[in-house]
Coordinates of C-alpha atoms and ligand atoms in Angstrom, one line a residue:
X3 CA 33.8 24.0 -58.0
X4 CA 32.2 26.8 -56.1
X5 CA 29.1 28.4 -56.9
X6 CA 29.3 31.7 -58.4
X7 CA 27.8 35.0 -57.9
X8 CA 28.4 38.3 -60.0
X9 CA 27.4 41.5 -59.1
X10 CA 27.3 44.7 -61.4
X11 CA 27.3 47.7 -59.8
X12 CA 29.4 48.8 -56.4
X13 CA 26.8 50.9 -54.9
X14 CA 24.5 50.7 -52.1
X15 CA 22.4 47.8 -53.1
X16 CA 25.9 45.9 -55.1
X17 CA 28.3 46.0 -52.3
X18 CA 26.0 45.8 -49.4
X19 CA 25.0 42.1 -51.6
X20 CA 28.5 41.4 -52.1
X21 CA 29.9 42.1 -49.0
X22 CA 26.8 39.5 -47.1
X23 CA 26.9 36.7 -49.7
X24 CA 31.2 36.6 -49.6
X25 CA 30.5 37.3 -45.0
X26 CA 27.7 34.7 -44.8
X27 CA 29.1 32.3 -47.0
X28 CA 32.7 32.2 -45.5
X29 CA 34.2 31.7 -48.4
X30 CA 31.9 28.9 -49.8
X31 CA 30.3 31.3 -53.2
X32 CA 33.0 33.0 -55.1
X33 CA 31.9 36.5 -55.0
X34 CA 33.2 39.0 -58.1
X35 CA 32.0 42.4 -57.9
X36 CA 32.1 44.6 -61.5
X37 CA 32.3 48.6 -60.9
X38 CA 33.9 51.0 -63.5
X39 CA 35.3 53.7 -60.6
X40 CA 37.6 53.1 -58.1
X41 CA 36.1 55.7 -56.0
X42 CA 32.2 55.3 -55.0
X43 CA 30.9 58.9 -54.1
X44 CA 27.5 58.6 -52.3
X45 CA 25.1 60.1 -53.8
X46 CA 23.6 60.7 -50.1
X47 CA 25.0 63.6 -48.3
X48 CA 26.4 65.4 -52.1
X49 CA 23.6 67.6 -51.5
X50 CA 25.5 68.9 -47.9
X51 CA 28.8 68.6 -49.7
X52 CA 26.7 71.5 -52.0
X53 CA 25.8 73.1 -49.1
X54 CA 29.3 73.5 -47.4
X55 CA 28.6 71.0 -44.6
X56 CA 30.9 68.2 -46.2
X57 CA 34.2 67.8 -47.8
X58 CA 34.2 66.2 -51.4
X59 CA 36.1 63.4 -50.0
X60 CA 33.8 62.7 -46.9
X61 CA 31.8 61.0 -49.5
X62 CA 34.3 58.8 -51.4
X63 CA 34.6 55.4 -50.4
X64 CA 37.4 52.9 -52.2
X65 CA 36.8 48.9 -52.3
X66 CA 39.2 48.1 -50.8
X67 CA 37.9 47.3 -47.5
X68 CA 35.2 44.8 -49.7
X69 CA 38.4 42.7 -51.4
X70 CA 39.6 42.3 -47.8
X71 CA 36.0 40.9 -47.1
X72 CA 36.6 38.1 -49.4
X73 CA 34.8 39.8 -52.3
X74 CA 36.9 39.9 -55.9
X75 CA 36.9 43.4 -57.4
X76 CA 37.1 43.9 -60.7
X77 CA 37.2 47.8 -61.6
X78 CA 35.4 47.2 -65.4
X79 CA 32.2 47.7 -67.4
X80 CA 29.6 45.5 -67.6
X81 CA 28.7 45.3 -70.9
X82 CA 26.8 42.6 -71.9
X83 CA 25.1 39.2 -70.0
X84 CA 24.6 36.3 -72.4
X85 CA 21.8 34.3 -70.4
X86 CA 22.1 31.2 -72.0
X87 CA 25.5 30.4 -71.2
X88 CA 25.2 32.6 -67.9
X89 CA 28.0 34.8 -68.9
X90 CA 28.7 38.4 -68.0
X91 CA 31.2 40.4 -70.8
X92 CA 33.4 43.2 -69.8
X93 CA 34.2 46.2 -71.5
X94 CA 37.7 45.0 -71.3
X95 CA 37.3 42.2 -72.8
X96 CA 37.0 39.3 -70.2
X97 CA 33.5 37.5 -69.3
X98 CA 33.0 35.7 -66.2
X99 CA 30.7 33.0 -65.3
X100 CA 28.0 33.2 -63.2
X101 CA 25.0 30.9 -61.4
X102 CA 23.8 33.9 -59.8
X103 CA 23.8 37.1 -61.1
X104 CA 23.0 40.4 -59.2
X105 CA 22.5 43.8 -61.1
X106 CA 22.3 47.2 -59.6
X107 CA 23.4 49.4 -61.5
X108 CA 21.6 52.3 -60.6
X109 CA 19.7 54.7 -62.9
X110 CA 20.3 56.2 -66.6
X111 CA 18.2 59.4 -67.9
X112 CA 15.7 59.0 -70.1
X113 CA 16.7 60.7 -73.8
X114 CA 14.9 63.4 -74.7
X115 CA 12.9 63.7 -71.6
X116 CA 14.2 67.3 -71.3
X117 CA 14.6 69.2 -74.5
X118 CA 17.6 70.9 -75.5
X119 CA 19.4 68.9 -72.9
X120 CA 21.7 65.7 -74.0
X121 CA 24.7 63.8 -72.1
X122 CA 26.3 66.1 -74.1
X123 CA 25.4 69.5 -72.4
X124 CA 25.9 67.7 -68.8
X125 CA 29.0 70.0 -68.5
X126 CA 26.8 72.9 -69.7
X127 CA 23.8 72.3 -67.2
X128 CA 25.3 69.4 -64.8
X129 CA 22.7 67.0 -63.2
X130 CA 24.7 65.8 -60.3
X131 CA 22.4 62.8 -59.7
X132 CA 25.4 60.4 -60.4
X133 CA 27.8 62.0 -57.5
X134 CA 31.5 62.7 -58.2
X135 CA 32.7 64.9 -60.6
X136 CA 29.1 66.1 -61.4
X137 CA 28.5 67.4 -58.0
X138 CA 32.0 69.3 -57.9
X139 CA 31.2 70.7 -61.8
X140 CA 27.7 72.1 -60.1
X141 CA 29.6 73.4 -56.9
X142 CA 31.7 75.3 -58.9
X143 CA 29.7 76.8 -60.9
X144 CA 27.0 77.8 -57.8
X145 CA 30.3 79.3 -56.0
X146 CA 30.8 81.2 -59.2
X147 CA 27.4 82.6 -59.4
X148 CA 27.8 86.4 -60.2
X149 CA 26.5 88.9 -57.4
X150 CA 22.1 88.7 -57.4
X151 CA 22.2 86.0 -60.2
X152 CA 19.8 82.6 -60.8
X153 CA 20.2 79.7 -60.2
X154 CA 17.9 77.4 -62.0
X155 CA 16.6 73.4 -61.6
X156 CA 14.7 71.4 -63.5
X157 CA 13.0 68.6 -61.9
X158 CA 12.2 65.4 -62.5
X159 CA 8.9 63.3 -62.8
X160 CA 8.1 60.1 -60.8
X161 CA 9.6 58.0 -59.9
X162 CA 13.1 58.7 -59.9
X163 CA 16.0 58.5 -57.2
X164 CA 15.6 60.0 -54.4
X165 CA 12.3 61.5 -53.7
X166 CA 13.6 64.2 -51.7
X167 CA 16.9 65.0 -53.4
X168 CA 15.8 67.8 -55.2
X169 CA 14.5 69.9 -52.8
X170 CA 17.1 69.2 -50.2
X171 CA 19.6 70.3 -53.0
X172 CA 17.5 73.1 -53.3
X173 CA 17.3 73.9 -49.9
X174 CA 21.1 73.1 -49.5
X175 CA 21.8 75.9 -52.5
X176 CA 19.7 78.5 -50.6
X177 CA 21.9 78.0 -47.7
X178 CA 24.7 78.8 -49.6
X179 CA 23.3 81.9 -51.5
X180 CA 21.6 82.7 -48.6
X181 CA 25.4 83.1 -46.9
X182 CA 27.5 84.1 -50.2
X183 CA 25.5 86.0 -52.7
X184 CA 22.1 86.9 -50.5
X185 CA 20.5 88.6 -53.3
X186 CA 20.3 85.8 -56.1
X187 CA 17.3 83.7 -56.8
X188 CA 16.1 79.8 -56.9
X189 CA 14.3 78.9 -59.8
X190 CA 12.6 75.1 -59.8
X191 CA 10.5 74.1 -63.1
X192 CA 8.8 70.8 -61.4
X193 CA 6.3 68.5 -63.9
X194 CA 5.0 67.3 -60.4
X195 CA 2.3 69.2 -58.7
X196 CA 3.9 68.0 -54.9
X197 CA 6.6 66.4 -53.9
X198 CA 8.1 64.4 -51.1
X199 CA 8.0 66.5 -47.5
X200 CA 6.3 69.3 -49.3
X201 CA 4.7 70.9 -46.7
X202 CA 8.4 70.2 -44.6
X203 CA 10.2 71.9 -47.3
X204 CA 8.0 74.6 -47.8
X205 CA 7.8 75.2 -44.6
X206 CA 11.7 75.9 -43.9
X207 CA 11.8 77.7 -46.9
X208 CA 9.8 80.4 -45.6
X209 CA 11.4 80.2 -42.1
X210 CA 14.9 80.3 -43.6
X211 CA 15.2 81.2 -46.9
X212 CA 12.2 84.0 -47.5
X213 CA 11.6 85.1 -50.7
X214 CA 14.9 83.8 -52.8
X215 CA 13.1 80.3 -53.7
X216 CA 10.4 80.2 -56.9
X217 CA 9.1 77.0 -57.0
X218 CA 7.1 76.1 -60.1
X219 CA 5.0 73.3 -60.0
X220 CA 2.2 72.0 -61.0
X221 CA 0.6 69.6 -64.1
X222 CA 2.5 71.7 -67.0
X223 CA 4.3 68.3 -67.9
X224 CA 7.7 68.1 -68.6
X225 CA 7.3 68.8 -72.1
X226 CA 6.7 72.2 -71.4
X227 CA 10.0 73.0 -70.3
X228 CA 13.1 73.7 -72.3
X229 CA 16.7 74.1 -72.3
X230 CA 19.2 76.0 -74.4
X231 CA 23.1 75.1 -72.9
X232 CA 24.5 77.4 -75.5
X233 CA 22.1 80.5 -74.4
X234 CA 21.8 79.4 -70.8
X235 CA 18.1 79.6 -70.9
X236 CA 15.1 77.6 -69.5
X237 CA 11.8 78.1 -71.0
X238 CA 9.3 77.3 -68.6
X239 CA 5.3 77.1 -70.2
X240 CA 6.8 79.2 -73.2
X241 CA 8.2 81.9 -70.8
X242 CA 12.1 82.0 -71.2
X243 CA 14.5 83.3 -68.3
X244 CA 18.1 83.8 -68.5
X245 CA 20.1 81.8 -66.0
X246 CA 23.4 81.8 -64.5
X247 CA 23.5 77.9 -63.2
X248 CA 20.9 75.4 -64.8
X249 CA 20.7 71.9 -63.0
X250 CA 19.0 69.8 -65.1
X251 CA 17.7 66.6 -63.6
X252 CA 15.8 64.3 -66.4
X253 CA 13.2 61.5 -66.3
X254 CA 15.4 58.8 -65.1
X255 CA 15.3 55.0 -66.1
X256 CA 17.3 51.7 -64.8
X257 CA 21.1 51.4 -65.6
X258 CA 21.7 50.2 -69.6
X259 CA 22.7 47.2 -68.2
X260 CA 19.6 46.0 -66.7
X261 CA 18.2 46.5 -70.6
X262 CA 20.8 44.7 -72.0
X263 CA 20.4 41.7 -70.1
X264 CA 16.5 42.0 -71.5
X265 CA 14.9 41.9 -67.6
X266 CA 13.3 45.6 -67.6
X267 CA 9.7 46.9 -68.6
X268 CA 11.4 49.0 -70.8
X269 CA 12.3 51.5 -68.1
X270 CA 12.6 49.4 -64.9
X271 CA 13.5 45.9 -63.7
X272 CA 10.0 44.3 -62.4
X273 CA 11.3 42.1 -59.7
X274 CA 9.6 39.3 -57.2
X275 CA 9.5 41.1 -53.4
X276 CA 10.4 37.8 -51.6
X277 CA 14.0 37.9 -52.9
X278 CA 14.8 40.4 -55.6
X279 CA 14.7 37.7 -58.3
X280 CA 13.3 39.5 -62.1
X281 CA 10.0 38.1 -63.2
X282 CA 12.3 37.7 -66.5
X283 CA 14.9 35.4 -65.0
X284 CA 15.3 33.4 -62.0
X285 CA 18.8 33.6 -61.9
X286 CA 18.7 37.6 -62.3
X287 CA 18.4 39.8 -59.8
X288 CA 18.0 43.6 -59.6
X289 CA 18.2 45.7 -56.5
X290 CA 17.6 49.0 -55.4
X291 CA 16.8 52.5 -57.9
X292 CA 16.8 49.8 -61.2
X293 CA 14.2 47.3 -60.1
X294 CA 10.2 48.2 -60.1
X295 CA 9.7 46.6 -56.7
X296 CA 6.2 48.2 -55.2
X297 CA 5.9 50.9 -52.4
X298 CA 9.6 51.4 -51.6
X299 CA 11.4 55.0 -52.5
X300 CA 14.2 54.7 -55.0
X301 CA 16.5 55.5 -51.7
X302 CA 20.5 54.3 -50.9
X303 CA 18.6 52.8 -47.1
X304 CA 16.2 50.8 -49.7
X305 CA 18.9 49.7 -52.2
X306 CA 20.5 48.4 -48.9
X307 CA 17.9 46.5 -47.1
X308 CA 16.5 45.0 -50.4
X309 CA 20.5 43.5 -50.7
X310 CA 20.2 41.7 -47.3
X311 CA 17.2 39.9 -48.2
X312 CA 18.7 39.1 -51.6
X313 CA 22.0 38.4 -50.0
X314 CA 19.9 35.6 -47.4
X315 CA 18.0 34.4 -50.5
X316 CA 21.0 33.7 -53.0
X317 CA 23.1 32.4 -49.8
X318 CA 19.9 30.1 -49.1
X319 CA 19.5 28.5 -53.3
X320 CA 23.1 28.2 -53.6
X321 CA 24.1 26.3 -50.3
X322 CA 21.0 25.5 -48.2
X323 CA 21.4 28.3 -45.5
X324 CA 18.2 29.3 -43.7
X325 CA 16.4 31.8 -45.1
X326 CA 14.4 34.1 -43.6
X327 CA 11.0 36.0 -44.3
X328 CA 11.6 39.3 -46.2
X329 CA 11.3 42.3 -44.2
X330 CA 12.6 45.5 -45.5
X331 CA 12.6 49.7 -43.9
X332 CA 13.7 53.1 -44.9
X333 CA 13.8 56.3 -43.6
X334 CA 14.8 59.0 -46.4
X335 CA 16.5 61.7 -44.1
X336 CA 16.8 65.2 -45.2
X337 CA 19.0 68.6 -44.3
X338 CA 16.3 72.1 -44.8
X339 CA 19.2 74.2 -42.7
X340 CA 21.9 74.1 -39.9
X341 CA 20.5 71.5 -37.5
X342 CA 17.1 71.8 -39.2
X343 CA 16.7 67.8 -40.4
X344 CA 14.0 66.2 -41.0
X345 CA 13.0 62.3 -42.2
X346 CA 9.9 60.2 -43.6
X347 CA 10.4 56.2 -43.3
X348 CA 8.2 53.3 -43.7
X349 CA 8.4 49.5 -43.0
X350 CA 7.6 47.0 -45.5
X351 CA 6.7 42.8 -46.3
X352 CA 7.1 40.9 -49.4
X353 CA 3.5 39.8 -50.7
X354 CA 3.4 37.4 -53.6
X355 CA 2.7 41.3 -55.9
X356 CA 5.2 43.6 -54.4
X357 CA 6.9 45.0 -51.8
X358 CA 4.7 46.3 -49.6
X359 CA 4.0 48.9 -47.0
X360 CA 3.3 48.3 -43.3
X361 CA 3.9 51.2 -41.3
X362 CA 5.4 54.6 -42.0
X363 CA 6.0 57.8 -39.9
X364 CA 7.2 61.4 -40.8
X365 CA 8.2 64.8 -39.1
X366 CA 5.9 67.0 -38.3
X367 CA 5.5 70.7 -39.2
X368 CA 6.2 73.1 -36.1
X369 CA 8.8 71.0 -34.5
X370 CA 11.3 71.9 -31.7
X371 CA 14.3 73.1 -33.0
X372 CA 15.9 70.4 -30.6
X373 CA 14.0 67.8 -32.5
X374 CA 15.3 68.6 -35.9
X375 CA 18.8 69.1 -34.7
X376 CA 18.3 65.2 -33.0
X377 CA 17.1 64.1 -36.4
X378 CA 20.1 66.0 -38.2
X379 CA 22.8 64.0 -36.1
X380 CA 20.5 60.6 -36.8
X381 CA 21.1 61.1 -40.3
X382 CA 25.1 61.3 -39.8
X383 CA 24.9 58.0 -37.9
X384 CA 23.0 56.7 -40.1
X385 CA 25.5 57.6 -43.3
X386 CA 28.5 56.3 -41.2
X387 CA 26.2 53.1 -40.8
X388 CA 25.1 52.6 -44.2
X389 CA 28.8 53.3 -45.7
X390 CA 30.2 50.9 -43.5
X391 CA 27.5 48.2 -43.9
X392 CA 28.2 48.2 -48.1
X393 CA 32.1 48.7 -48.1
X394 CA 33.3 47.1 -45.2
Ligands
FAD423 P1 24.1 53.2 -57.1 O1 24.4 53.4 -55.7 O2 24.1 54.4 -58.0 O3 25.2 52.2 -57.6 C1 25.3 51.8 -59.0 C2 26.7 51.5 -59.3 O4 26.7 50.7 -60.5 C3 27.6 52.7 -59.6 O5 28.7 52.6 -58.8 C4 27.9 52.5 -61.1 O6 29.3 52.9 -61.4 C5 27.8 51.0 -61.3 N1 27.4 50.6 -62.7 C6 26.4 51.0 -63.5 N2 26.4 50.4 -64.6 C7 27.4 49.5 -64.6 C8 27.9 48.5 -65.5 N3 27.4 48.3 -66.7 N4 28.9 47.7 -65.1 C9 29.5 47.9 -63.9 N5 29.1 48.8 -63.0 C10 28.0 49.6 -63.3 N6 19.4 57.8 -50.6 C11 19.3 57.7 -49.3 O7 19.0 56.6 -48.8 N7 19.4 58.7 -48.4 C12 19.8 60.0 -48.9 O8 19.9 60.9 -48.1 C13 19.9 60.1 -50.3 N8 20.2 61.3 -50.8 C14 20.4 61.4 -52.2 C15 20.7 62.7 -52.7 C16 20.9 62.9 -54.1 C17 21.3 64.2 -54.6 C18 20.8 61.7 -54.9 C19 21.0 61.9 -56.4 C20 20.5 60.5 -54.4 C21 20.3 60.3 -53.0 N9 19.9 59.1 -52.5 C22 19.7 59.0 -51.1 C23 19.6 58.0 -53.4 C24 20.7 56.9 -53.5 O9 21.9 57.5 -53.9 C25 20.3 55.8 -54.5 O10 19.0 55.4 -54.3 C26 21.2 54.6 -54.3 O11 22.6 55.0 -54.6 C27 20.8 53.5 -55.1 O12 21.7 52.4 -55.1 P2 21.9 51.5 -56.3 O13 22.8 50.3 -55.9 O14 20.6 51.2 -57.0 O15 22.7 52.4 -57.3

């Protein structure tokens, strides 16, 4: 018969690799995608849906446009991958064959990296790093903020998704506050001592958002901060604050899956740059936040041009197609106010030890306000690009 390729996970790097291998191979590789939700919200752009510059549903994508592309959707759980027999199991029950398999599942939290805070409390003090339901449940409560309250974030420590998430969210809150309840206060407990577009952030911060943002960084480690969901307290170096909204975003690690099918480090999948193959499995790959690549970011642009070159490769072992050298970019773009954007981006090459950089650029402080309102509307190109380029 055919050859087969599975894929687990229908997110930016899953069903941009499913989408080219079932395109590319016209029909030649039976192509089954696994993902539990029949909805995929993008991560990207929750933060402006926080902000009040997008609609929930802007940022829900079905499949449906991927099982017209040829690819079979299966809306399950992976739960195991038996390597021997080159079987995936589903939480249903089912287990499908595979001489290819594909994992990107995304990330998990790390337990215990922030303590007092569980799966459990995620209602409590939401994370909203897996969009959906998450980034409504922290919406709501920031709209419900009483008058001159705080709002409060833990951060997490490299590397996680994202680099810039948090303080876009952060940024994206302030907005908010800044037009519904002017007299409340930001809160950030950071283990890092700089971030991503610090000087960027910091920078609109003062311009727009003087005096309501308290960022807390510096080497404290995160095992000097503390929650209490019950109390609705942060302790921060021993210090403890009341809060009204607490959005807790822990160490992060690759998605279970990954671990079960024994290919991570322990936290992340170490993969070969040339094609996304594990070092643990030829026939494994991992893509995008779960895979321990090199220089890239953990970004949804990343996850995506690491499943082309995956795509190319598995297209290329299982039916002889050309393959071509592996060349991959991102540009992490970010929203500091109205038609205030800003973006940092690198190119990179595969070297026989990782993916590595070649050339990078990012804004500058001081810009024209015409400059960042450019780079705003390159952003929503760019997530009408991207969503299209996974989904179809
Ligand atoms: P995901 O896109 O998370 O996809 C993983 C999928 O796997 C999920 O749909 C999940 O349901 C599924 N899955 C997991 N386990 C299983 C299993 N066992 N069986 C079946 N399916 C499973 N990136 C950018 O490029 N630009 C941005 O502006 C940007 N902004 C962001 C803002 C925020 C607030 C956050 C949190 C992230 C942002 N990102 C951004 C990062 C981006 O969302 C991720 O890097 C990207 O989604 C990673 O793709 P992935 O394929 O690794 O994982």
């Amino acid at each position: 018969g055919k050859p087969r390729v599975v894929v687990v996970g229908g997110g930016a790097g899953g069903a941009t690799a499913a989408r080219y291998i079932a395109k590319g191979s016209k029909g030649a590789i039976d192509v089954t995608l696994i993902e539990p939700t029949r909805k995929y919200y993008t991560c990207f752009f929750s933060n402006l849906y926080l902000g009040g510059f997008k609609e929930i549903e802007d940022i829900g994508h079905t499949y449906g446009g991927l099982a017209a592309g040829g690819v079979n959707v299966v809306h399950d759980w992976a739960v195991g991958v038996d390597r021997d027999a080159r079987t995936v199991s589903l939480a249903g029950g089912g287990s499908l064959p595979y001489d290819k398999l594909i994992l990107s599942p995304g990330i998990d939290f790390v337990e215990g990296a922030v303590e007092g805070w569980g799966l459990s409390a995620q209602n409590a003090m939401p994370h909203a790093y897996k969009a959906g339901s998450q980034s409504e449940l922290l919406k709501a409560q920031l709209m419900a903020m009483p008058e001159g309250g705080t709002f409060a974030m833990v951060a997490p420590p490299n590397p996680y998704r994202c680099p810039p998430g948090p303080y876009e969210r952060v940024s994206m809150v302030a907005h908010f506050l800044k037009q519904n309840n002017p007299t409340a206060k930001i809160i950030v407990a950071d283990p890092k001592p700089k971030f991503s577009k610090m000087a960027l952030f910091q920078e609109g911060w003062a311009n727009h958002y003087e005096g309501m943002i308290d960022w807390i960084g510096d080497d404290f480690g995160g095992g000097n901060v503390s929650v209490d969901p019950n109390e609705m307290t942060v302790s921060i170096d021993g210090e403890v604050t009341k809060v009204d909204v607490c959005n807790v975003i822990p160490a992060m690690k690759a998605g279970r899956i990954a671990e079960l099918a024994g290919v991570t480090d322990g936290n992340w999948a170490p993969v070969n740059a040339s094609d996304m193959s594990t070092k643990a499995d030829a026939d494994i790959y991992v893509l995008g936040d779960a895979s321990s690549q090199g220089d890239m970011p953990k970004s949804g642009f990343s996850a995506n041009s690491q499943a082309k070159v995956c795509a190319n490769a598995v297209r290329g072992a299982l039916t002889g197609s050309k393959v071509f050298p592996a060349k991959f970019s991102n540009t992490c773009w970010s929203l500091i106010a109205p038609d205030d954007g800003v973006k940092v981006g690198a190119t990179y090459e595969a070297t026989p030890e990782k993916i590595a950089k070649v050339d990078g650029f990012i804004s500058q402080t001081g810009e024209s306000s015409d400059l960042r309102k450019a780079t705003y509307e390159e952003s929503e190109g760019w997530y009408t690009g991207i969503t299209t380029d996974m989904l179809g």
